PDB file of C-alpha atoms in Angstrom:
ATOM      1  CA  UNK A   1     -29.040  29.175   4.548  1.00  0.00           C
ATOM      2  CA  UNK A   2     -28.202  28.845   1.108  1.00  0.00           C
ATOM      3  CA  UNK A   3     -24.451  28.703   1.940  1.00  0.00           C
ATOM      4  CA  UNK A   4     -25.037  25.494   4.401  1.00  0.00           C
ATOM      5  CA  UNK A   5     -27.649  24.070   1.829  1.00  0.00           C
ATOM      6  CA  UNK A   6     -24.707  23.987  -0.914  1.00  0.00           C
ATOM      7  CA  UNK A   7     -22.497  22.749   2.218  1.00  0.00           C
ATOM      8  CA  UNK A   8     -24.571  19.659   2.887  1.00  0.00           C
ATOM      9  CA  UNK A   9     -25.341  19.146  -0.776  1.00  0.00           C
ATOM     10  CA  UNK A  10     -21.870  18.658  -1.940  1.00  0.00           C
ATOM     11  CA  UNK A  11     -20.609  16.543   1.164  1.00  0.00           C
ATOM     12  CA  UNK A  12     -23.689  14.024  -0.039  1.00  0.00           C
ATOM     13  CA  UNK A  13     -22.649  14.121  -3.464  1.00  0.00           C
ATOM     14  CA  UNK A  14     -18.722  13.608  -2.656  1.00  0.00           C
ATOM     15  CA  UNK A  15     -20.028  10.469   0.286  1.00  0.00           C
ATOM     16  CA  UNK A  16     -22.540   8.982  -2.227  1.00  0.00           C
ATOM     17  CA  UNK A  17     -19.773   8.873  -5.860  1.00  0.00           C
ATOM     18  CA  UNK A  18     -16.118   8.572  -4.089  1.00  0.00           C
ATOM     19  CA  UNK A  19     -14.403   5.889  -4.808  1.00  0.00           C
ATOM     20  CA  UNK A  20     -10.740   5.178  -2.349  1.00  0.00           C
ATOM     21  CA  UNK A  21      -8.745   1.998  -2.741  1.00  0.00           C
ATOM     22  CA  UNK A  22      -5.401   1.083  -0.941  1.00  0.00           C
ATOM     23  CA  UNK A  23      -2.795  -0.880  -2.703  1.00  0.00           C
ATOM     24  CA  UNK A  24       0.584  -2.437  -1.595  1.00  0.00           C
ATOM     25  CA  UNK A  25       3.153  -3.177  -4.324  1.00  0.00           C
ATOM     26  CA  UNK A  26       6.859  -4.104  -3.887  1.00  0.00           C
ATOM     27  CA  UNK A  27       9.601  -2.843  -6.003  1.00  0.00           C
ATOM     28  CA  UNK A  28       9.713  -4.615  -9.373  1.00  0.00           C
ATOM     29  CA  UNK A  29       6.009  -5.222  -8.727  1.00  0.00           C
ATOM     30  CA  UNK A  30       3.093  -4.016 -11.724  1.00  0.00           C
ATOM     31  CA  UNK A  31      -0.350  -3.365 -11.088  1.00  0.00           C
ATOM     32  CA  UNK A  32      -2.978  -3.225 -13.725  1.00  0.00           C
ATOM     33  CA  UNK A  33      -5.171  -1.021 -12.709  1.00  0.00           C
ATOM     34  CA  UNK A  34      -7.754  -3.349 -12.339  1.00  0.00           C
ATOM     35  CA  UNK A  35     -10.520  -2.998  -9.332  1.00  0.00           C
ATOM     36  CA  UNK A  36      -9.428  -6.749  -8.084  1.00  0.00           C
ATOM     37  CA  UNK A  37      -5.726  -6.033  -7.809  1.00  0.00           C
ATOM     38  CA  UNK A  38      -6.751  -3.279  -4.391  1.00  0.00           C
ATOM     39  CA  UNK A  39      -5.911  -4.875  -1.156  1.00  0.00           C
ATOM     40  CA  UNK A  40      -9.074  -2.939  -0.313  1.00  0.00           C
ATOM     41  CA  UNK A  41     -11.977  -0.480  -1.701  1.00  0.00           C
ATOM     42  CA  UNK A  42     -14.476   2.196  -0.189  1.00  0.00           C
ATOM     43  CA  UNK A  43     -17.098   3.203  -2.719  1.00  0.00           C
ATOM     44  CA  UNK A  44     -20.438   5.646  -2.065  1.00  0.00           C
ATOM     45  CA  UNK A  45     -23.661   4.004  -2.478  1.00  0.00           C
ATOM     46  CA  UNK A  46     -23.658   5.250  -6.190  1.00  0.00           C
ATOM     47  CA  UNK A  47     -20.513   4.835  -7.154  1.00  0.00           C
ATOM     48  CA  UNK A  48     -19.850   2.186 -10.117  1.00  0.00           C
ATOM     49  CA  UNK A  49     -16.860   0.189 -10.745  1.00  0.00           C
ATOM     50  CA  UNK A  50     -13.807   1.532  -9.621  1.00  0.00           C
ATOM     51  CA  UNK A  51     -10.430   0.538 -11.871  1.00  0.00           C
ATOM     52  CA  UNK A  52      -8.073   3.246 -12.613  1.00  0.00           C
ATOM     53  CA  UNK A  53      -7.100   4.250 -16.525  1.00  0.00           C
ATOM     54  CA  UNK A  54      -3.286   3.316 -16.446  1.00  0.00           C
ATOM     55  CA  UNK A  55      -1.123   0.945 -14.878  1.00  0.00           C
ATOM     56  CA  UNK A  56       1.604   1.618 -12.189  1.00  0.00           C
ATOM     57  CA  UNK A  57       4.971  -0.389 -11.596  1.00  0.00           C
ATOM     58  CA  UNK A  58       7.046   0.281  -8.360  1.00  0.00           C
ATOM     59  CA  UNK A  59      10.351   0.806  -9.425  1.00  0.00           C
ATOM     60  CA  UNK A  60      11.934   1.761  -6.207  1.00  0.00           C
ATOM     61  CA  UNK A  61      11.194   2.481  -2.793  1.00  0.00           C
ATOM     62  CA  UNK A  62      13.065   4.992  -1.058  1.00  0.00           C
ATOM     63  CA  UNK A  63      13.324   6.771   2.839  1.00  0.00           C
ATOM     64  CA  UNK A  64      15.421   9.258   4.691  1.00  0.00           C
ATOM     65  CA  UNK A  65      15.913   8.855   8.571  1.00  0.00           C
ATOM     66  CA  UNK A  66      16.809  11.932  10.767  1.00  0.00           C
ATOM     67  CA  UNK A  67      19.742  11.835  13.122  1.00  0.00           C
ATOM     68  CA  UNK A  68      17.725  10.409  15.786  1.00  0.00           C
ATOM     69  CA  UNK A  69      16.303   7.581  14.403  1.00  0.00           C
ATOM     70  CA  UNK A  70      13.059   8.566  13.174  1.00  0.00           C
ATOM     71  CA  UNK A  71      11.474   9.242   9.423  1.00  0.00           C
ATOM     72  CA  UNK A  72      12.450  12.158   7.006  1.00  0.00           C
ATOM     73  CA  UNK A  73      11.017  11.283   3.897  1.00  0.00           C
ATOM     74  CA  UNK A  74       9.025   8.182   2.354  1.00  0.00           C
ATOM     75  CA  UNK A  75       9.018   7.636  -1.130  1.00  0.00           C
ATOM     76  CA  UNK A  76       8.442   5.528  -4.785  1.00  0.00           C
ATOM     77  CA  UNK A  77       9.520   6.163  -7.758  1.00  0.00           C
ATOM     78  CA  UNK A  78       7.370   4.416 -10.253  1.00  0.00           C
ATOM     79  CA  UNK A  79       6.241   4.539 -13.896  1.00  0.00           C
ATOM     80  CA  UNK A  80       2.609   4.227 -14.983  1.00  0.00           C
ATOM     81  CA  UNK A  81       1.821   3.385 -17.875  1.00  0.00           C
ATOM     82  CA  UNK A  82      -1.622   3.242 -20.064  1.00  0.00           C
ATOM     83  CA  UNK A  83      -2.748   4.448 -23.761  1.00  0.00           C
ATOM     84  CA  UNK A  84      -1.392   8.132 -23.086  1.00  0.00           C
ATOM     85  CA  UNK A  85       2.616   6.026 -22.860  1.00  0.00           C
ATOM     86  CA  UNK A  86       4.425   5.321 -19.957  1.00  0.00           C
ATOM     87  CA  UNK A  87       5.283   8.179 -17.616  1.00  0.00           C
ATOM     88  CA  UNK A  88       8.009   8.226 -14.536  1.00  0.00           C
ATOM     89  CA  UNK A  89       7.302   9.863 -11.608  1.00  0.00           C
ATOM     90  CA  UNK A  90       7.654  10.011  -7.735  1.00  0.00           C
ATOM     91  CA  UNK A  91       5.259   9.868  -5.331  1.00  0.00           C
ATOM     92  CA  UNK A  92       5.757  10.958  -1.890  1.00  0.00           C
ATOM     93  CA  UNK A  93       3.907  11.359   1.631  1.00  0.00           C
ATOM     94  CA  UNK A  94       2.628  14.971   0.846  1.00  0.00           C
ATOM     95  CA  UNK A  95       2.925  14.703  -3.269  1.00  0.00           C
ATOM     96  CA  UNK A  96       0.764  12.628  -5.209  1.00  0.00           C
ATOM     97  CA  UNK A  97       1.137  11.192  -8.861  1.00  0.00           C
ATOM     98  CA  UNK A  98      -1.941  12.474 -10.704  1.00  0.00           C
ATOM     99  CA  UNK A  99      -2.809  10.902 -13.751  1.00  0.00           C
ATOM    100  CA  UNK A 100      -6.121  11.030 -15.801  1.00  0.00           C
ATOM    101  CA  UNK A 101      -8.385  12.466 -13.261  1.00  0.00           C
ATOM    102  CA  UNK A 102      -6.866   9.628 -10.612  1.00  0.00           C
ATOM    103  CA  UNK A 103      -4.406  10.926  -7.626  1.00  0.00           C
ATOM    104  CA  UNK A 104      -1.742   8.266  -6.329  1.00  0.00           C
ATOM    105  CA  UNK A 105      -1.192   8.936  -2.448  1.00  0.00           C
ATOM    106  CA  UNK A 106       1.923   7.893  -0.836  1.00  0.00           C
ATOM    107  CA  UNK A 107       0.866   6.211   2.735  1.00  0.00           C
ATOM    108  CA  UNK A 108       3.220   6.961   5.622  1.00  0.00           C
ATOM    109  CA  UNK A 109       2.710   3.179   6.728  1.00  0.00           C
ATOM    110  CA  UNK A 110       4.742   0.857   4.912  1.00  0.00           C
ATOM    111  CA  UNK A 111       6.776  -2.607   6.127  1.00  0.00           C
ATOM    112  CA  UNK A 112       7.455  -6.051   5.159  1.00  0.00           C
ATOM    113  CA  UNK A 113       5.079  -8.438   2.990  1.00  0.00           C
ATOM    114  CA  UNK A 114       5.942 -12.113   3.121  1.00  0.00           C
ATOM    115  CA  UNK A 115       3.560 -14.099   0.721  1.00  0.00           C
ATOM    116  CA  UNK A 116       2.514 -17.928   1.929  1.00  0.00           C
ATOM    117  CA  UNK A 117       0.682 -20.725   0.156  1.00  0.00           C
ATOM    118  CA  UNK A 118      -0.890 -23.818   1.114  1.00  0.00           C
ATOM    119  CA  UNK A 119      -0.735 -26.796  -0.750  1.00  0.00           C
ATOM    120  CA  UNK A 120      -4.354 -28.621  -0.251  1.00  0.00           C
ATOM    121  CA  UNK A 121      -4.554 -32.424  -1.347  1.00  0.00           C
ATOM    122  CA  UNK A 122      -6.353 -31.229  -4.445  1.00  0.00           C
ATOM    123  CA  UNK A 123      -3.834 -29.589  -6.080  1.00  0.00           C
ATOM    124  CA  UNK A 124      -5.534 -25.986  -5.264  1.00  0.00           C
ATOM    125  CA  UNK A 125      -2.851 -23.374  -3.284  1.00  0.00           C
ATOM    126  CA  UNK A 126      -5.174 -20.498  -0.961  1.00  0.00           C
ATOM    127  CA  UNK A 127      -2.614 -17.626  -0.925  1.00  0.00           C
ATOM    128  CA  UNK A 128      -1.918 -14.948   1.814  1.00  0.00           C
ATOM    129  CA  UNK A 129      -0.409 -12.063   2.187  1.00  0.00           C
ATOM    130  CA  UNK A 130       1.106 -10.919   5.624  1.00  0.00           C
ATOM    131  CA  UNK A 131       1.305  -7.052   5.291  1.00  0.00           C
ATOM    132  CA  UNK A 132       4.232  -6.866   8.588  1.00  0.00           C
ATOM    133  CA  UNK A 133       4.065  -3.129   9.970  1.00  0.00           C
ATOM    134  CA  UNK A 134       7.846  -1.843  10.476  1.00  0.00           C
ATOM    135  CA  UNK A 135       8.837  -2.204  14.060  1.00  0.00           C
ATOM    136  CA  UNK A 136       8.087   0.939  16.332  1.00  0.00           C
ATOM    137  CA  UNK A 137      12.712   0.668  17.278  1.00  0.00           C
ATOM    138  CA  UNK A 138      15.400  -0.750  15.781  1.00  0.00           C
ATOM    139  CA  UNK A 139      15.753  -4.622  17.187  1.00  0.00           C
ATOM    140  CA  UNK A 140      11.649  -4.477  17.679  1.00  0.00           C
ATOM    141  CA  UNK A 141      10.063  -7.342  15.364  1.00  0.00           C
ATOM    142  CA  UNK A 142       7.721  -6.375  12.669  1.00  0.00           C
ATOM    143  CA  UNK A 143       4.348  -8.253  13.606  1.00  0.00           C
ATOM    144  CA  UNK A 144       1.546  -9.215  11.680  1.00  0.00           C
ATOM    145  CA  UNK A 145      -1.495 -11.659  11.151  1.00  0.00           C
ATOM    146  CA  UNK A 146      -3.694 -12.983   8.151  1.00  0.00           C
ATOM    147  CA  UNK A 147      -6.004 -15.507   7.042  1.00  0.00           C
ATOM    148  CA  UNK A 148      -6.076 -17.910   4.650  1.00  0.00           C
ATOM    149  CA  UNK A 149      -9.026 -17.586   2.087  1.00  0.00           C
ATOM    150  CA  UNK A 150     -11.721 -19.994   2.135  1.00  0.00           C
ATOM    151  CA  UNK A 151     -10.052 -21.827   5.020  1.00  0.00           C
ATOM    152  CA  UNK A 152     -10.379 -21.464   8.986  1.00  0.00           C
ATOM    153  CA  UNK A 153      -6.493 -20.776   9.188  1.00  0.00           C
ATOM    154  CA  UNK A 154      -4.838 -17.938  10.631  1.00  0.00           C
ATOM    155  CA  UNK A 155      -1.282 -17.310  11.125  1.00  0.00           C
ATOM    156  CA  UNK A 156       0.754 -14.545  12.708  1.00  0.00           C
ATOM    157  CA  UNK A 157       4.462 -14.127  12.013  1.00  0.00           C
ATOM    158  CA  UNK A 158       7.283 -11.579  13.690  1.00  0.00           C
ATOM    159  CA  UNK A 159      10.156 -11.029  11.592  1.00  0.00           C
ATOM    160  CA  UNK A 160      13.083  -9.585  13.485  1.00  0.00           C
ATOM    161  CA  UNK A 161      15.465  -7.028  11.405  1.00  0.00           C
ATOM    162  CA  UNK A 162      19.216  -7.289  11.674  1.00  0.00           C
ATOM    163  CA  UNK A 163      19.769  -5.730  15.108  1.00  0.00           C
ATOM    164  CA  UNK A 164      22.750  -4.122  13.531  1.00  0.00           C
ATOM    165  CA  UNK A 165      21.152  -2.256  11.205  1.00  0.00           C
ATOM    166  CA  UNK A 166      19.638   1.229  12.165  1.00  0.00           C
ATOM    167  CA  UNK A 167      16.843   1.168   9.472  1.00  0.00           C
ATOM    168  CA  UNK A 168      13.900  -1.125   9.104  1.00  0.00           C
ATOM    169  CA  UNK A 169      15.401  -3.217   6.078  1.00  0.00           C
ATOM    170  CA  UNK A 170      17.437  -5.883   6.354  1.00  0.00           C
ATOM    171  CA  UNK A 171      21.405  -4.794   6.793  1.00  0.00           C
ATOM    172  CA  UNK A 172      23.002  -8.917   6.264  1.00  0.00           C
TER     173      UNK A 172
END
């Protein structure tokens, strides 16, 4: 009994203090490590403010295709940087960057982000991003929708790769 006790215990105490955020940069992009900057956040009922110690900039983006068409390898090399200096490193799908107590997950979902802004007769410009998911084949479009803050729009765009090209990025 004790054993399940200690079980049950320690799955409350991990539910009720974790903190998980997802973030989506693009290479050349920096992130502060500030809690605003996550595209999203999942904190336990008595967890406090979640920003992380150091700063991360996506230097590249990198990933390997098989023969056949389908993933090897997803990967980003990136530097963070904070008070303890600025540190390289690459995270992958299976390796995570761990700095200061905070691990840096690779996710194996990535695709396109196109950014648009509308201009509102007072001068104020409500900003969305569209976070496209890669197409399932080559020649597929990449699909996504988003809203507009504090308006009632909502948009959905399909970018089609270069049918040429046997990746997901753009070949012309």
């Amino acid at each position: 009994h004790a054993g399940l006790f200690l079980v049950v215990t320690s799955g409350l105490y991990s539910a009720a203090f974790q903190k998980r955020a997802f973030l989506q940069l693009m290479e050349g992009e920096t992130f502060d490590g500030a809690e605003s900057g996550f595209l999203t956040l999942e904190k336990g009922s008595l967890a406090g403010a979640f920003s992380i110690p150091f700063g991360l900039r996506l230097e590249k983006f990198g990933h390997e295709y098989w023969p056949d068409g389908k993933e090897r390898d997803i990967s980003s090399e990136v530097v963070a940087f904070g008070e303890g200096g600025a540190r390289r490193g690459r995270i992958s799908v299976n390796h995570p960057l761990i700095r200061e107590g905070v691990a840096v997950y690779q996710s194996p979902h990535y695709g396109y982000r196109a950014s648009l802004a509308l201009q509102r007769p007072d001068g104020s410009r409500p900003v969305t991003h569209f976070l496209l998911d890669r197409a399932p084949r080559p020649g597929m479009a990449a699909v996504g929708r988003a809203d507009f803050p504090t308006t009632d729009y909502v948009m959905s765009v399909s970018l089609r790769p270069d049918r040429r090209s046997n990746g997901f990025h753009l070949a012309d």
